[in-house]
Tab-separated table of C-alpha atoms in Angstrom:
chain	number	residue	atom	x	y	z
A	946	MET	CA	0.000	0.000	0.000
A	947	LYS	CA	2.931	2.346	0.546
A	948	ILE	CA	4.075	2.243	-3.079
A	949	PRO	CA	0.797	3.526	-4.590
A	950	LEU	CA	0.697	6.329	-2.017
A	951	LEU	CA	4.222	7.319	-2.980
A	952	TYR	CA	3.273	7.480	-6.665
A	953	LEU	CA	0.166	9.469	-5.824
A	954	PHE	CA	2.253	11.900	-3.764
A	955	LEU	CA	4.818	12.295	-6.557
A	956	PHE	CA	2.078	12.783	-9.132
A	957	PHE	CA	0.421	15.624	-7.248
A	958	PHE	CA	3.468	17.252	-5.680
A	959	SER	CA	6.236	16.845	-8.211
A	960	ASN	CA	7.477	19.765	-10.230
A	961	PRO	CA	5.811	20.365	-13.579
A	962	SER	CA	7.666	19.714	-16.800
A	963	VAL	CA	9.356	22.644	-18.499
A	964	SER	CA	7.384	21.943	-21.695
A	965	GLU	CA	4.112	22.177	-19.738
A	966	ILE	CA	5.213	25.464	-18.167
A	967	ARG	CA	6.264	26.907	-21.552
A	968	LYS	CA	2.741	26.356	-22.871
A	969	LEU	CA	1.200	28.066	-19.862
A	970	TYR	CA	3.661	30.968	-19.906
A	971	GLY	CA	2.551	31.988	-23.381
A	972	THR	CA	-0.967	32.717	-22.141
A	973	ALA	CA	-0.336	33.579	-18.479
A	974	ASN	CA	-0.554	37.298	-19.121
A	975	SER	CA	-3.830	37.143	-21.059
A	976	SER	CA	-6.249	36.650	-18.155
A	977	GLU	CA	-6.457	36.431	-14.399
A	978	SER	CA	-7.414	32.755	-14.536
A	979	ASN	CA	-4.461	31.947	-16.809
A	980	ALA	CA	-2.110	33.849	-14.483
A	981	LYS	CA	-3.403	31.948	-11.474
A	982	GLU	CA	-3.199	28.581	-13.260
A	983	PHE	CA	0.401	29.316	-14.293
A	984	ALA	CA	1.336	30.274	-10.729
A	985	ALA	CA	-0.452	27.241	-9.272
A	986	LYS	CA	1.587	24.879	-11.467
A	987	LEU	CA	4.745	26.429	-10.019
A	988	ALA	CA	3.548	26.545	-6.409
A	989	GLU	CA	5.859	23.734	-5.270
A	990	VAL	CA	8.953	25.166	-6.975
A	991	GLY	CA	11.355	26.754	-4.509
A	992	LYS	CA	14.435	28.932	-4.779
A	993	GLU	CA	16.761	26.002	-4.161
A	994	ASP	CA	15.185	23.754	-6.793
A	995	ALA	CA	17.797	22.092	-8.995
A	996	ASN	CA	15.986	23.146	-12.181
A	997	LYS	CA	16.708	26.881	-12.264
A	998	VAL	CA	14.563	27.323	-15.389
A	999	LEU	CA	11.539	26.446	-13.253
A	1000	VAL	CA	12.781	28.874	-10.591
A	1001	ALA	CA	12.951	31.589	-13.268
A	1002	TYR	CA	9.401	30.788	-14.392
A	1003	LYS	CA	8.300	30.900	-10.748
A	1004	GLY	CA	9.752	34.418	-10.526
A	1005	ALA	CA	7.900	35.354	-13.707
A	1006	SER	CA	4.659	33.944	-12.277
A	1007	ILE	CA	5.000	36.121	-9.178
A	1008	ILE	CA	5.628	39.175	-11.380
A	1009	ILE	CA	2.543	38.375	-13.446
A	1010	LEU	CA	0.457	37.904	-10.301
A	1011	SER	CA	1.676	41.249	-8.956
A	1012	LYS	CA	-0.542	42.968	-11.517
A	1013	LEU	CA	-3.591	41.471	-9.803
A	1014	GLU	CA	-2.861	43.079	-6.439
A	1015	LYS	CA	-5.150	45.954	-5.459
A	1016	LYS	CA	-2.754	48.091	-3.415
A	1017	VAL	CA	0.269	49.690	-5.048
A	1018	SER	CA	2.445	48.658	-2.115
A	1019	ASP	CA	1.368	45.019	-2.524
A	1020	LYS	CA	1.995	45.181	-6.281
A	1021	SER	CA	5.465	46.550	-5.668
A	1022	LYS	CA	6.324	44.012	-2.979
A	1023	LYS	CA	5.165	41.071	-5.113
A	1024	PHE	CA	6.924	42.411	-8.205
A	1025	LYS	CA	10.217	42.799	-6.318
A	1026	GLU	CA	9.873	39.268	-4.935
A	1027	GLY	CA	9.376	37.823	-8.416
A	1028	ALA	CA	12.179	39.876	-9.966
A	1029	ALA	CA	14.570	38.835	-7.190
A	1030	LEU	CA	13.773	35.170	-7.800
A	1031	LEU	CA	14.261	35.554	-11.564
A	1032	GLU	CA	17.567	37.365	-11.038
A	1033	TYR	CA	18.685	34.702	-8.563
A	1034	ALA	CA	18.059	31.939	-11.113
A	1035	ILE	CA	19.953	33.827	-13.829
A	1036	ALA	CA	22.865	34.509	-11.467
A	1037	LYS	CA	23.093	30.770	-10.767
A	1038	GLU	CA	23.057	29.881	-14.499
A	1039	PRO	CA	23.943	33.014	-16.501
A	1040	ASN	CA	24.340	31.112	-19.777
A	1041	ALA	CA	20.846	29.597	-19.735
A	1042	ILE	CA	19.197	31.083	-22.813
A	1043	GLU	CA	15.646	30.276	-21.710
A	1044	MET	CA	16.027	32.262	-18.506
A	1045	ARG	CA	17.401	35.198	-20.487
A	1046	MET	CA	14.352	34.966	-22.744
A	1047	ILE	CA	12.036	34.971	-19.714
A	1048	ARG	CA	13.702	38.095	-18.307
A	1049	LEU	CA	13.598	39.825	-21.681
A	1050	SER	CA	9.909	39.024	-22.086
A	1051	ILE	CA	9.205	40.489	-18.655
A	1052	GLN	CA	11.386	43.570	-19.053
A	1053	GLU	CA	10.049	44.548	-22.455
A	1054	ASN	CA	6.484	44.450	-21.118
A	1055	VAL	CA	6.705	46.136	-17.720
A	1056	PRO	CA	6.010	49.844	-17.404
A	1057	LYS	CA	9.087	52.084	-17.389
A	1058	ILE	CA	8.122	53.406	-13.972
A	1059	VAL	CA	8.975	49.994	-12.465
A	1060	HIS	CA	12.663	50.462	-13.383
A	1061	TYR	CA	13.158	46.827	-14.334
A	1062	ARG	CA	14.344	47.225	-17.895
A	1063	GLY	CA	18.116	47.269	-17.512
A	1064	ASN	CA	18.914	43.978	-19.234
A	1065	ILE	CA	16.957	44.302	-22.473
A	1066	LYS	CA	19.949	45.001	-24.721
A	1067	GLU	CA	22.124	42.410	-22.966
A	1068	ASP	CA	19.487	39.666	-23.149
A	1069	LYS	CA	18.557	40.497	-26.735
A	1070	LYS	CA	22.221	40.197	-27.737
A	1071	PHE	CA	22.539	36.943	-25.793
A	1072	LEU	CA	19.549	35.443	-27.598
A	1073	LEU	CA	20.846	36.541	-30.994
A	1074	ASP	CA	24.341	35.215	-30.245
A	1075	HIS	CA	23.191	31.823	-28.959
A	1076	TYR	CA	19.957	31.097	-30.830
A	1077	LYS	CA	21.565	29.029	-33.586
A	1078	GLU	CA	23.240	26.743	-31.010
A	1079	GLN	CA	19.852	25.612	-29.698
A	1080	THR	CA	18.009	22.527	-30.890
A	1081	GLY	CA	14.528	21.068	-30.936
A	1082	ALA	CA	11.676	22.422	-28.877
A	1083	LEU	CA	13.778	25.045	-27.092
A	1084	LYS	CA	14.994	26.538	-30.368
A	1085	SER	CA	11.449	26.646	-31.703
A	1086	TYR	CA	10.143	28.198	-28.483
A	1087	ILE	CA	12.802	30.914	-28.435
A	1088	GLY	CA	12.348	31.547	-32.159
A	1089	ASP	CA	8.604	32.026	-31.647
A	1090	PHE	CA	9.309	34.480	-28.841
A	1091	MET	CA	11.824	36.450	-30.913
A	1092	ALA	CA	9.416	36.602	-33.863
A	1093	GLN	CA	6.745	38.356	-31.793
A	1094	SER	CA	9.023	40.347	-29.478
A	1095	LYS	CA	9.092	44.117	-29.799
A	1096	SER	CA	12.805	44.144	-28.912
A	1097	PHE	CA	13.924	42.622	-32.202
A	1098	THR	CA	14.027	44.402	-35.559
A	1099	ALA	CA	12.473	42.930	-38.682
A	1100	THR	CA	15.967	42.001	-39.909
A	1101	GLU	CA	16.768	40.226	-36.630
A	1102	LYS	CA	13.426	38.416	-36.710
A	1103	HIS	CA	14.210	37.245	-40.217
A	1104	LEU	CA	17.360	35.536	-38.883
A	1105	VAL	CA	15.273	33.140	-36.810
A	1106	GLU	CA	12.872	32.096	-39.550
C-alpha cells in the first residue's frame, strides 16, 4: 500500500515539466485565470530547486500575479519578490538562454516606472548570439518568442525564420 501512495504523492506534488510550463507561460498574461493557473503549477517550486529554469518561471509567475494586487504597495512588494527570484536563477546559471528569454519578455512588457528594464539590450544580444546553437523544442520556443518580441528588428526576426 505504501508504493501507490508514494506514486500518488509524486504525481500531485512533483514539479511540472518545463514543456508544460512553456505552454502556460505563453498565455499567463492574457487573463487572471491563466495567471493563477500558471502560478499554481509552479507553487511547489522553490528557490533552491535544482531546475533553475523552473525557478525563473516561478519568478515570472510572481511578477505576473503582482498585476492582480489591489494596493500599489502590494503590487510593488510582489513584483520585487518575483524579480529577485528571476535574477537569482539567472545569477546561478547566466548562460541559460531560456532564462534570459524569460527576463527579456518580462522587461520589455513592464512599465518604465517599475525600473526593471536594464537587461533588455544584454538579453537580446545573448539570444541573438546563442539562438543558432539551440536545438529542438527550445529553439522553436525561443524563435517564436523572438518573432513576436518588440525588442527585435524585422531584420533580426528574419534571422530566426
